[in-house]
JSON list of C-alpha atoms in Angstrom, two decimals:
[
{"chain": "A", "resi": 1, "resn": "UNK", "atom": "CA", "xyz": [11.02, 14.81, -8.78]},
{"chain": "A", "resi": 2, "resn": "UNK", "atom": "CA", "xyz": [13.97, 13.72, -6.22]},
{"chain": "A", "resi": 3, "resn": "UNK", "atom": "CA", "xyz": [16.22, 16.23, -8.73]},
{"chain": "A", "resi": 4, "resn": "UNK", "atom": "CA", "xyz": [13.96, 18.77, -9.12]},
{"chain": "A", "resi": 5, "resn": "UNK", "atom": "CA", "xyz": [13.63, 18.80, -4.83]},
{"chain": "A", "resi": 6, "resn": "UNK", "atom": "CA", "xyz": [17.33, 18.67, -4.43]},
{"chain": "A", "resi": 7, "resn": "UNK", "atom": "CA", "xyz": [17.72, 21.75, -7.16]},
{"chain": "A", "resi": 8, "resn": "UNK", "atom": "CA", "xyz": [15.09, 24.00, -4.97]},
{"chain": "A", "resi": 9, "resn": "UNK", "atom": "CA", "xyz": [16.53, 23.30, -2.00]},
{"chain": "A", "resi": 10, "resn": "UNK", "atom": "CA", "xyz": [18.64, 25.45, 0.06]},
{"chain": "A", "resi": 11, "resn": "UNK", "atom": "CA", "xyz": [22.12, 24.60, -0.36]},
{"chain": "A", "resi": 12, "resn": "UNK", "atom": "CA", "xyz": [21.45, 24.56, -3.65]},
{"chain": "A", "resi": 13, "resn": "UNK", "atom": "CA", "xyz": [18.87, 27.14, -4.42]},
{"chain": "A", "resi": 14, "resn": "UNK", "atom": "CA", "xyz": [20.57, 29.74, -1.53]},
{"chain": "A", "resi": 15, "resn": "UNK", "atom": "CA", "xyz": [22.86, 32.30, -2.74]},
{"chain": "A", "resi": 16, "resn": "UNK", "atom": "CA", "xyz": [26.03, 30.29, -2.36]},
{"chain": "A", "resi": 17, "resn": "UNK", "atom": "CA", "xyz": [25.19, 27.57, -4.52]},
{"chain": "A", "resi": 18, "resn": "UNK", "atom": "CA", "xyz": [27.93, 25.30, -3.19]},
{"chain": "A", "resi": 19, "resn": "UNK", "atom": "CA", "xyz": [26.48, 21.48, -3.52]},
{"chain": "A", "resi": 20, "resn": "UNK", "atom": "CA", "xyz": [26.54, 20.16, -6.83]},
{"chain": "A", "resi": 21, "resn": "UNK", "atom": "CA", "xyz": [23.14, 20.10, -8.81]},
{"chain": "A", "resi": 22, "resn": "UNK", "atom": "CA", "xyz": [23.80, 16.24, -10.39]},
{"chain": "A", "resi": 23, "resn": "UNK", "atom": "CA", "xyz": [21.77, 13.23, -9.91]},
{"chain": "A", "resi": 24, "resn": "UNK", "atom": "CA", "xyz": [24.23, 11.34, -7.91]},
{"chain": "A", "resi": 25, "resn": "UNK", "atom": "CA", "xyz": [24.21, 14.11, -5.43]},
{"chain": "A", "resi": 26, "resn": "UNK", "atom": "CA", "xyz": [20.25, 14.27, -5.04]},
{"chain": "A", "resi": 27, "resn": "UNK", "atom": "CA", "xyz": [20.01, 10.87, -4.94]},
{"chain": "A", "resi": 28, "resn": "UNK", "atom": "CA", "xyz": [22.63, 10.93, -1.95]},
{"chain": "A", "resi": 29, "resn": "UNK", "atom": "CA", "xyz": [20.96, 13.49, -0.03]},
{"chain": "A", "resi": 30, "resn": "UNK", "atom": "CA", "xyz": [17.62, 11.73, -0.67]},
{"chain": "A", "resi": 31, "resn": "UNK", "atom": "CA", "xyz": [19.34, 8.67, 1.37]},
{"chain": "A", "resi": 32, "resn": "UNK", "atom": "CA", "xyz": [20.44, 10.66, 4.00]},
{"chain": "A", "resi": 33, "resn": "UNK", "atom": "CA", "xyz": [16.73, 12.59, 4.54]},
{"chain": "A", "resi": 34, "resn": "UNK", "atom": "CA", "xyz": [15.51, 8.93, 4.96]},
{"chain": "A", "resi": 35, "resn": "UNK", "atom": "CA", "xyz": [18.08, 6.63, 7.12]},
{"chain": "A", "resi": 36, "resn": "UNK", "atom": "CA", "xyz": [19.53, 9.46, 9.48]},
{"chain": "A", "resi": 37, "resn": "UNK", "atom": "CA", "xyz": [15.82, 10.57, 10.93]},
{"chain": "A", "resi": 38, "resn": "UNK", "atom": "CA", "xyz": [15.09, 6.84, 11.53]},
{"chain": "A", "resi": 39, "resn": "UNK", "atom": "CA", "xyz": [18.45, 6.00, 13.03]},
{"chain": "A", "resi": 40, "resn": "UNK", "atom": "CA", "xyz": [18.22, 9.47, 15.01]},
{"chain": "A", "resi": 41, "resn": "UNK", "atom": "CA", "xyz": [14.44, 9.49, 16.40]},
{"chain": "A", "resi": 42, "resn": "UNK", "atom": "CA", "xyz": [13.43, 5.86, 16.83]},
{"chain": "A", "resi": 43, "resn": "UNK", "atom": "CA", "xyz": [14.34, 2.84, 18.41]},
{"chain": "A", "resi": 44, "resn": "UNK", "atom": "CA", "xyz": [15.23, -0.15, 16.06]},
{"chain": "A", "resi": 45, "resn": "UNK", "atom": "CA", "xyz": [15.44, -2.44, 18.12]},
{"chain": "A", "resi": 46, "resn": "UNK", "atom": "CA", "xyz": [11.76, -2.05, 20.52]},
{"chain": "A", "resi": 47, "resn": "UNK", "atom": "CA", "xyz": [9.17, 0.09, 18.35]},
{"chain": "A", "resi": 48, "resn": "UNK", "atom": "CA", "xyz": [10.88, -0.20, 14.75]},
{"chain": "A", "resi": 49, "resn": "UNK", "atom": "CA", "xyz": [9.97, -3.83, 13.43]},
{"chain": "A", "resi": 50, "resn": "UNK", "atom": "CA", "xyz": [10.26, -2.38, 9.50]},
{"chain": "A", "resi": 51, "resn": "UNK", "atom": "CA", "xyz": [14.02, -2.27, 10.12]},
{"chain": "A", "resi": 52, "resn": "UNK", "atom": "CA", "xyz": [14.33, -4.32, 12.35]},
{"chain": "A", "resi": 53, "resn": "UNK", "atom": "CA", "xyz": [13.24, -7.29, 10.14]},
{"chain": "A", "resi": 54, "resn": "UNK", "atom": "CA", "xyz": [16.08, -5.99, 7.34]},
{"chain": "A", "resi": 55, "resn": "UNK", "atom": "CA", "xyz": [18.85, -5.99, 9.79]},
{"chain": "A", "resi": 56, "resn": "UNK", "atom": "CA", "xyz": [17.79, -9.22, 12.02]},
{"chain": "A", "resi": 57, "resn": "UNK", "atom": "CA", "xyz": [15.78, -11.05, 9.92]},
{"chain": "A", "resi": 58, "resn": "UNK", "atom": "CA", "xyz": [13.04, -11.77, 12.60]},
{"chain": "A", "resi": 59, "resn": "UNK", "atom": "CA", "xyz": [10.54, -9.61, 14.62]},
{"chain": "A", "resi": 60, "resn": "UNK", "atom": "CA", "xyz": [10.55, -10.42, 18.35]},
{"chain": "A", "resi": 61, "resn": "UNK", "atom": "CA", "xyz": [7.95, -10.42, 20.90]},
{"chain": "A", "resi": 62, "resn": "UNK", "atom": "CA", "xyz": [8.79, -6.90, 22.07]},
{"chain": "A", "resi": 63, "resn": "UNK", "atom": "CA", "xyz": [9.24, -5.65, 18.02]},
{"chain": "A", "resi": 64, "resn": "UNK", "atom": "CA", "xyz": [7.20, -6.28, 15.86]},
{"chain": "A", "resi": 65, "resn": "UNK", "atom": "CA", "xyz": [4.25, -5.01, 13.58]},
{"chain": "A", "resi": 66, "resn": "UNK", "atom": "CA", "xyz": [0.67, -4.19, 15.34]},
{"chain": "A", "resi": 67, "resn": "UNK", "atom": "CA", "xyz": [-0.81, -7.01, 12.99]},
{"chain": "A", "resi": 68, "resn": "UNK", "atom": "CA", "xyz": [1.20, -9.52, 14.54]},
{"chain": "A", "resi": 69, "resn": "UNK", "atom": "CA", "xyz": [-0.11, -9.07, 18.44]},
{"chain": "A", "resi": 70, "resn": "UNK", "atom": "CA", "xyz": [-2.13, -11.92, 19.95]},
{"chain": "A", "resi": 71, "resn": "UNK", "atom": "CA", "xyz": [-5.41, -9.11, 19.86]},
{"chain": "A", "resi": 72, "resn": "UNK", "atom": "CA", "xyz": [-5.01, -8.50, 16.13]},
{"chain": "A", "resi": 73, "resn": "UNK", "atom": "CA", "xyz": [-4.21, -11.40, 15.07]},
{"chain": "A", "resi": 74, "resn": "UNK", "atom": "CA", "xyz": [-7.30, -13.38, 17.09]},
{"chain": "A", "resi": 75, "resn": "UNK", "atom": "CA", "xyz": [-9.15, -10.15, 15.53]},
{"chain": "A", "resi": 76, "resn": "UNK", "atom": "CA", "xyz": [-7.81, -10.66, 11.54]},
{"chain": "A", "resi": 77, "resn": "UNK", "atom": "CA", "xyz": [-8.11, -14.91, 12.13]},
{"chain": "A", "resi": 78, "resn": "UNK", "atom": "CA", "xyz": [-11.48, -14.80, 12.80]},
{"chain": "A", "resi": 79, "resn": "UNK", "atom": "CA", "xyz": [-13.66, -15.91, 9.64]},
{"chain": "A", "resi": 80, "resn": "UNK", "atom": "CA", "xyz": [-16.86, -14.23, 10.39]},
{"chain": "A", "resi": 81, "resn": "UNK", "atom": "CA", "xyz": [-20.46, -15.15, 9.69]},
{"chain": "A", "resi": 82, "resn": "UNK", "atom": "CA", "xyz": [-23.16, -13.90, 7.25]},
{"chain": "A", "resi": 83, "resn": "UNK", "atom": "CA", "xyz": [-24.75, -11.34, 9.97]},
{"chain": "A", "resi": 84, "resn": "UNK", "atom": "CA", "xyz": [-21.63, -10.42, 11.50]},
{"chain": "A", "resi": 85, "resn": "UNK", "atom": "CA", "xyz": [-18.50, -10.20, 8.68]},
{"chain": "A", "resi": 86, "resn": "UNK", "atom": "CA", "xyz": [-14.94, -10.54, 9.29]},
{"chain": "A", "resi": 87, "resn": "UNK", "atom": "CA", "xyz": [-13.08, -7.96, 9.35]},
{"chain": "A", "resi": 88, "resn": "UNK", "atom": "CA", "xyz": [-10.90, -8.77, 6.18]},
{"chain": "A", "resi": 89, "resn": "UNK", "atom": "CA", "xyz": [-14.20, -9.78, 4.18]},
{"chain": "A", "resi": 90, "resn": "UNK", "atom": "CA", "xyz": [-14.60, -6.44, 2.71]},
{"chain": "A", "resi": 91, "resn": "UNK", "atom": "CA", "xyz": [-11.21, -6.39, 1.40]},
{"chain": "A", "resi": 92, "resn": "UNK", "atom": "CA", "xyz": [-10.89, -7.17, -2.40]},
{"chain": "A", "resi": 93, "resn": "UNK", "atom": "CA", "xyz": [-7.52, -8.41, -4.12]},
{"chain": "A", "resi": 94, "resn": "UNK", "atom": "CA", "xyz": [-7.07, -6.62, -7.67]},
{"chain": "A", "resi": 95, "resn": "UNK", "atom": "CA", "xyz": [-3.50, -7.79, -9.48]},
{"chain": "A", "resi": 96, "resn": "UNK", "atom": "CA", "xyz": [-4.17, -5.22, -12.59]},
{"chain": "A", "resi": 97, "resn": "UNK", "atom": "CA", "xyz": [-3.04, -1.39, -13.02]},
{"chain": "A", "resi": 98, "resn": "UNK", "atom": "CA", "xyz": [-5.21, 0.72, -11.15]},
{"chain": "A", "resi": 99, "resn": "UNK", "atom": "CA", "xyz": [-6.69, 2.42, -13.95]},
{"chain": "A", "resi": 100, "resn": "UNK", "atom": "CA", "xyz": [-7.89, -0.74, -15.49]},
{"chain": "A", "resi": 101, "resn": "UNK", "atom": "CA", "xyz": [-9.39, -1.45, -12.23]},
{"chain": "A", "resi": 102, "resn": "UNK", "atom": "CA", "xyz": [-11.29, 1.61, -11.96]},
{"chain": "A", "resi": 103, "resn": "UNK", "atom": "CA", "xyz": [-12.43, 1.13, -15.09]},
{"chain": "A", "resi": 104, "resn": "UNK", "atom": "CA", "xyz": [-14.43, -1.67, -14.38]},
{"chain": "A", "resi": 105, "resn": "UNK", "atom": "CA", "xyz": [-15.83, -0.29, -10.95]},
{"chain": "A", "resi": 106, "resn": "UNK", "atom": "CA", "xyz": [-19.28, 1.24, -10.12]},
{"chain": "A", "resi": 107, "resn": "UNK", "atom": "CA", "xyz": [-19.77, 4.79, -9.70]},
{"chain": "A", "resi": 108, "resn": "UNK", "atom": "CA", "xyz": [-19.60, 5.88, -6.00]},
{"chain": "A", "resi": 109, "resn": "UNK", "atom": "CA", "xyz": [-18.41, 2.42, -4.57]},
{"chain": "A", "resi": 110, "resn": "UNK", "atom": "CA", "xyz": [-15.15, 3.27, -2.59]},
{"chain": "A", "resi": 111, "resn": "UNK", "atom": "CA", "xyz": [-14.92, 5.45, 0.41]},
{"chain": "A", "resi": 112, "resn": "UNK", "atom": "CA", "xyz": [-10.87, 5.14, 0.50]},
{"chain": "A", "resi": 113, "resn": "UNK", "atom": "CA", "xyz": [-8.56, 4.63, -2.45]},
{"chain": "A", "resi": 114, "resn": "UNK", "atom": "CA", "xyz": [-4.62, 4.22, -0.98]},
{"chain": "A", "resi": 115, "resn": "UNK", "atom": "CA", "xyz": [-2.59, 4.66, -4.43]},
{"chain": "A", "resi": 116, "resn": "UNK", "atom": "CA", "xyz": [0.58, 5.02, -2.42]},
{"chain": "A", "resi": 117, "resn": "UNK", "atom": "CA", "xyz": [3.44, 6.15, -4.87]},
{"chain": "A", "resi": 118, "resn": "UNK", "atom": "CA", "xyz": [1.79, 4.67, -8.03]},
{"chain": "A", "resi": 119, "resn": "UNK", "atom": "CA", "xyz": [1.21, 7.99, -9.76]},
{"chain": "A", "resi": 120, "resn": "UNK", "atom": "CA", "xyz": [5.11, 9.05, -9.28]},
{"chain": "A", "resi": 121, "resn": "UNK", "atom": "CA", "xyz": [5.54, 7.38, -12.23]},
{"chain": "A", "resi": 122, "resn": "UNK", "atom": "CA", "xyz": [3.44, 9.11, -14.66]},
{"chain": "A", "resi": 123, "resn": "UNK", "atom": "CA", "xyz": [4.45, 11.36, -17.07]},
{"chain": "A", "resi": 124, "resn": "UNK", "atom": "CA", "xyz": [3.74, 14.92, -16.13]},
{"chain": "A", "resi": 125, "resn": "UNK", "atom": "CA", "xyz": [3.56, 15.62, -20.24]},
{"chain": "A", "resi": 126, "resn": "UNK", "atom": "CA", "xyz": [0.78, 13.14, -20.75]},
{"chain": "A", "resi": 127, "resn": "UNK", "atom": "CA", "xyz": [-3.20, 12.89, -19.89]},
{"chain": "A", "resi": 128, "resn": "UNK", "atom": "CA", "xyz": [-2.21, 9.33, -17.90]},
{"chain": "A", "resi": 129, "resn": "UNK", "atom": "CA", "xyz": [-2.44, 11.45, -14.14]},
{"chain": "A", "resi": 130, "resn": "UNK", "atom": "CA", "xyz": [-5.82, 13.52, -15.17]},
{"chain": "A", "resi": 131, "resn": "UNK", "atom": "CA", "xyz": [-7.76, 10.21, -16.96]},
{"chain": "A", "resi": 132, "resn": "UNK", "atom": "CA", "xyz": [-6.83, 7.93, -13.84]},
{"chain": "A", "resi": 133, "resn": "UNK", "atom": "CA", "xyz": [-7.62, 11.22, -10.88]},
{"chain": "A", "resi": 134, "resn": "UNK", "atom": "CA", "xyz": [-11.08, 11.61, -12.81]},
{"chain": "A", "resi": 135, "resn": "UNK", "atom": "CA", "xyz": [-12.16, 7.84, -12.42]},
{"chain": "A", "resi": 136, "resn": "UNK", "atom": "CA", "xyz": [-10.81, 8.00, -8.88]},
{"chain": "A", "resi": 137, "resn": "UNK", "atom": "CA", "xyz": [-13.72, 11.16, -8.61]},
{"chain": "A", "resi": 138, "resn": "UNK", "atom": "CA", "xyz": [-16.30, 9.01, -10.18]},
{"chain": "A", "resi": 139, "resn": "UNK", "atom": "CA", "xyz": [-15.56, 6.10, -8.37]},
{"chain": "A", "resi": 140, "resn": "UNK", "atom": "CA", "xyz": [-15.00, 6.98, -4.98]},
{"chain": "A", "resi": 141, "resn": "UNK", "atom": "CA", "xyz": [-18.52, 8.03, -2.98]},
{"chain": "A", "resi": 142, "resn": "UNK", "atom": "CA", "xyz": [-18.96, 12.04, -1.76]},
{"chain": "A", "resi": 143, "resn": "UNK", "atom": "CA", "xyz": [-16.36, 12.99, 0.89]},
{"chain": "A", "resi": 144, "resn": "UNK", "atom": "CA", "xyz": [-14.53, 10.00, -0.03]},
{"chain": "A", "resi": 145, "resn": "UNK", "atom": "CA", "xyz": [-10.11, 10.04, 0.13]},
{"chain": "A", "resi": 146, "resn": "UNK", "atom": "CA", "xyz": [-7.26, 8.84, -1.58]},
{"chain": "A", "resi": 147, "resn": "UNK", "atom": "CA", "xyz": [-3.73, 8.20, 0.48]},
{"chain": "A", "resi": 148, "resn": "UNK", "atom": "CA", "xyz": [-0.77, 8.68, -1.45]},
{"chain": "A", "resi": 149, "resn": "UNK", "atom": "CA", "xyz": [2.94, 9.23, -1.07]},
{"chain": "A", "resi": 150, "resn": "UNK", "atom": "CA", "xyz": [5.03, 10.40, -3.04]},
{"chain": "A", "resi": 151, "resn": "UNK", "atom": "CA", "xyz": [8.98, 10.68, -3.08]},
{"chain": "A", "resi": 152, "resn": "UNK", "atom": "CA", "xyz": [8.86, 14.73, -3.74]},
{"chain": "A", "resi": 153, "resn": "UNK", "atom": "CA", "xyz": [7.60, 17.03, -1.19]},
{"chain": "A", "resi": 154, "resn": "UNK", "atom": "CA", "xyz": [4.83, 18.65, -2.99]},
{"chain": "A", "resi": 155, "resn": "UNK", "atom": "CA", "xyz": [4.27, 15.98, -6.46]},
{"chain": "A", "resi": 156, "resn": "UNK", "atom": "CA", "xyz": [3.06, 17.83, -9.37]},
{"chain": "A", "resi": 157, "resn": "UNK", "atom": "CA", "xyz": [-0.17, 16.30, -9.82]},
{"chain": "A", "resi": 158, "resn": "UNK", "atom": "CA", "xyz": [-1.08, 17.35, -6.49]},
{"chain": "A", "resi": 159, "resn": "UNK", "atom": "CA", "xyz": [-2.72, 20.27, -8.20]},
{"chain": "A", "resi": 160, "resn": "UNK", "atom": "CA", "xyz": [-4.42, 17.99, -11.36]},
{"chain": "A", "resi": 161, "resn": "UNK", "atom": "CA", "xyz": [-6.28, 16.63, -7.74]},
{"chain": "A", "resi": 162, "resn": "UNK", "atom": "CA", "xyz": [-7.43, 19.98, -7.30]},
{"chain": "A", "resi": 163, "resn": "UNK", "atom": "CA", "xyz": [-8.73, 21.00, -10.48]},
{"chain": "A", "resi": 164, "resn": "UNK", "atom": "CA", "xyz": [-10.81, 17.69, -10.83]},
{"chain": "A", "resi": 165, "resn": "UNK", "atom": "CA", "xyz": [-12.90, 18.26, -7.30]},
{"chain": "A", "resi": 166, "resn": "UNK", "atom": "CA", "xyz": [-10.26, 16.94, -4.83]},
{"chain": "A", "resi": 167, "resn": "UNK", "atom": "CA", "xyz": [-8.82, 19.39, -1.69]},
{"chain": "A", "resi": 168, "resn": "UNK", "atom": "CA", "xyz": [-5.85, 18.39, -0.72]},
{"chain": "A", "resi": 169, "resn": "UNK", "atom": "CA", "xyz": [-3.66, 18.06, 2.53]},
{"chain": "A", "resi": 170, "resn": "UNK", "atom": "CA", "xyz": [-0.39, 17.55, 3.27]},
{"chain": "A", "resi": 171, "resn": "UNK", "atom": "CA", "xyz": [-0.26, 14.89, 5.85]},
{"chain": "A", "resi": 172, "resn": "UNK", "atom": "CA", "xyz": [3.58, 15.19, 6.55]},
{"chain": "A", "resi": 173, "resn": "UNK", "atom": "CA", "xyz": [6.62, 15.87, 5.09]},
{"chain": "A", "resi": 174, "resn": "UNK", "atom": "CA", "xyz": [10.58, 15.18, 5.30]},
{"chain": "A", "resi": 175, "resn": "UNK", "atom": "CA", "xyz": [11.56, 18.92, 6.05]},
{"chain": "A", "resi": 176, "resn": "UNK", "atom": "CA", "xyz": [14.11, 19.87, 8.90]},
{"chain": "A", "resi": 177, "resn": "UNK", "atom": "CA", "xyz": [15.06, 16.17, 9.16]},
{"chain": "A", "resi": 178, "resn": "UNK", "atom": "CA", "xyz": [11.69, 15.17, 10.22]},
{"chain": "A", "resi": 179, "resn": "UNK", "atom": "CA", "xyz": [10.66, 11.65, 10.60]},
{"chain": "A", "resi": 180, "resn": "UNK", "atom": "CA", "xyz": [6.93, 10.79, 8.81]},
{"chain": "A", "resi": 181, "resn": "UNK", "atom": "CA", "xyz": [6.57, 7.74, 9.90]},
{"chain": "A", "resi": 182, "resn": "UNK", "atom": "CA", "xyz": [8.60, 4.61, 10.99]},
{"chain": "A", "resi": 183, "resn": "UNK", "atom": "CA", "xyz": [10.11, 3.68, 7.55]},
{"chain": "A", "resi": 184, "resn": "UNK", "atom": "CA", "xyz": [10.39, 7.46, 6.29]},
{"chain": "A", "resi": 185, "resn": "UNK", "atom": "CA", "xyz": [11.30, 6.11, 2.82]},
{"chain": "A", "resi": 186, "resn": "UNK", "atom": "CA", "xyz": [8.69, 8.56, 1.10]},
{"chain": "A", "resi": 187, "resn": "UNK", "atom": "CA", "xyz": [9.27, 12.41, 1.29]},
{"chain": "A", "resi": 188, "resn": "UNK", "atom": "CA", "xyz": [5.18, 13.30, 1.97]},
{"chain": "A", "resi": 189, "resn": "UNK", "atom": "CA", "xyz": [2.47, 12.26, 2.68]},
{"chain": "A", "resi": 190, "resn": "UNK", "atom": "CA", "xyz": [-1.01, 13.24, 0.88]},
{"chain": "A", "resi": 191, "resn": "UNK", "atom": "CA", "xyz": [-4.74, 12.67, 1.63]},
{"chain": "A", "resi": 192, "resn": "UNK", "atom": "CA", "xyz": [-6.85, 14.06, -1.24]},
{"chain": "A", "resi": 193, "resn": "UNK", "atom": "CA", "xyz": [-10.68, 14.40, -0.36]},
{"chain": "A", "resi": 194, "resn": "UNK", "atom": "CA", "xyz": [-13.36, 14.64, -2.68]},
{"chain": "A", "resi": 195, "resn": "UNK", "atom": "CA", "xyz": [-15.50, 17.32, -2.81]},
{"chain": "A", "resi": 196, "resn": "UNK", "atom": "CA", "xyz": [-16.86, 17.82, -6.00]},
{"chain": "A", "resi": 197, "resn": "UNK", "atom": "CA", "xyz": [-18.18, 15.24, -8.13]},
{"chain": "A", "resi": 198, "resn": "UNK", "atom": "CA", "xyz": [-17.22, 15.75, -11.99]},
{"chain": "A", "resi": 199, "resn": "UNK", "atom": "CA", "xyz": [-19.70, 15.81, -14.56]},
{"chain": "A", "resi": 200, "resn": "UNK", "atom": "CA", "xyz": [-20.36, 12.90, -17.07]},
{"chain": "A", "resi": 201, "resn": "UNK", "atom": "CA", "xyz": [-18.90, 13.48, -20.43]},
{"chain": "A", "resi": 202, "resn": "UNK", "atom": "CA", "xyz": [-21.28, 12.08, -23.11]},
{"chain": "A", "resi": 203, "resn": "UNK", "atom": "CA", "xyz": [-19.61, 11.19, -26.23]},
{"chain": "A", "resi": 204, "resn": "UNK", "atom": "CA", "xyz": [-20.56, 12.95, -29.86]},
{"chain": "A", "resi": 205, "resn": "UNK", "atom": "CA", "xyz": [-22.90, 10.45, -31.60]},
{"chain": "A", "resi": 206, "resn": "UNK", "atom": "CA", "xyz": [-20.89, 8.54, -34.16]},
{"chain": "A", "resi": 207, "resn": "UNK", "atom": "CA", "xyz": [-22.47, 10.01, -37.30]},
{"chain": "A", "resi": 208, "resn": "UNK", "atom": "CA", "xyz": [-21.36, 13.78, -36.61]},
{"chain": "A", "resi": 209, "resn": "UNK", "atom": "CA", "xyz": [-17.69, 12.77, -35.66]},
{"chain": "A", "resi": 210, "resn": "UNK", "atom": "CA", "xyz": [-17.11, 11.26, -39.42]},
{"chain": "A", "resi": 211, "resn": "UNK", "atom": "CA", "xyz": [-16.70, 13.57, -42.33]},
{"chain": "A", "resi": 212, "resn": "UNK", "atom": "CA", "xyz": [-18.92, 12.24, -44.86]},
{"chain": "A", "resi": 213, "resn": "UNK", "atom": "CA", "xyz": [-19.07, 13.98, -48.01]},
{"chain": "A", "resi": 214, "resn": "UNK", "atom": "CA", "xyz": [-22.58, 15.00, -49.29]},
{"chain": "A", "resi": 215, "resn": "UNK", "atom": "CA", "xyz": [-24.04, 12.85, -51.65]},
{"chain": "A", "resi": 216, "resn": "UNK", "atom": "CA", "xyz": [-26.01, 14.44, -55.01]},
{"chain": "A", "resi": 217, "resn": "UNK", "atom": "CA", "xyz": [-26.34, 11.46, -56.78]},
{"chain": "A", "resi": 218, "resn": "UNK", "atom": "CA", "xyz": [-27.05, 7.33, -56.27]},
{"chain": "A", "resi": 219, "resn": "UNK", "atom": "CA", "xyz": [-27.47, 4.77, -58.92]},
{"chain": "A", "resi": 220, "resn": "UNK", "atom": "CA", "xyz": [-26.87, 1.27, -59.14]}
]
């Protein structure tokens, strides 16, 4: 996806033609679309903690992530009660493949799925991207979203989203040496909404998906 962005861009795709259409060179200009927007339009060392941490090793009191401030952390610390939860107690810890964990999920249980880049690394000839996008639809509740990034500026299963009853929205994207977000490592940015629920698919009873040859004749 990195080439195929590189290819269609416009020193490439313009008339001239002039940059070189290889891997290395995509990969290179990839690099530059994420360092020089952070380096150019934020401050490492007061509001960028993500670097920060690479270059120093250590946040400081002035840089470092909101999670990490006296309020949130007083807020995240504190272990709730039966009538009045913590805030982290809705929060469930799955180590499998997503798929596998939406597999074992109730229908209509999530209200926000964040996949981030997982589905980058699907193959766009298989049915792995439509089989995992329609258990996101049955598991996620009416109006519910799913976050993802992706490192190409428009991923091709954007549209398998929106033929299995998602809209989708482009939340923001590294054009014009823009700047997403503080670490900028991902081209866009996606938010998928649901707004069609898909309908069940009821398997053939066993019996009519064998071929069974007629039978004239039985004796023992």
């Amino acid at each position: 996806m990195i080439e195929n962005d590189y290819v269609e861009s416009q020193p490439v795709g313009g008339p001239t033609q002039t940059d070189s259409t290889t891997r290395s060179r995509a990969i290179w200009r990839y690099m530059v679309s994420t360092l020089d927007p952070v380096a150019e339009k934020t401050q490492i060392s007061y509001n960028n903690p993500y670097y920060h941490i690479c270059m120093a090793g250590t946040f400081t009191r002035k840089c470092h992530p909101e999670y990490l401030s006296q309020e949130a952390h007083a807020n995240l610390s504190h272990p709730g009660t039966l009538e009045h939860p913590g805030v982290l107690d809705g929060i469930e810890i799955h180590t499998d493949q997503i798929d596998n964990v939406l597999s074992h999920m109730d229908s209509n249980r999530l209200t926000v799925a964040v996949i981030m880049d997982s589905m980058d690394w699907f193959d766009p000839n298989c049915v792995a991207a439509a089989t995992q996008i329609t258990k996101l639809n049955r598991t996620l509740k009416m109006g519910g979203r799913v976050l993802l990034r992706s490192s190409a500026l428009r991923p091709w299963y954007i549209d398998i989203f929106e033929a299995h009853g998602f809209s989708s929205k482009c939340m923001g994207s590294r054009t014009d040496g823009a700047c997403i977000d503080r670490v900028n490592m991902y081209a866009s940015c996606w938010l998928c909404t649901q707004r069609e629920n898909l309908p069940l698919l009821t398997p053939e009873p066993e019996m009519e998906c064998m071929d069974v040859p007629d039978i004239n004749r039985f004796s023992l």
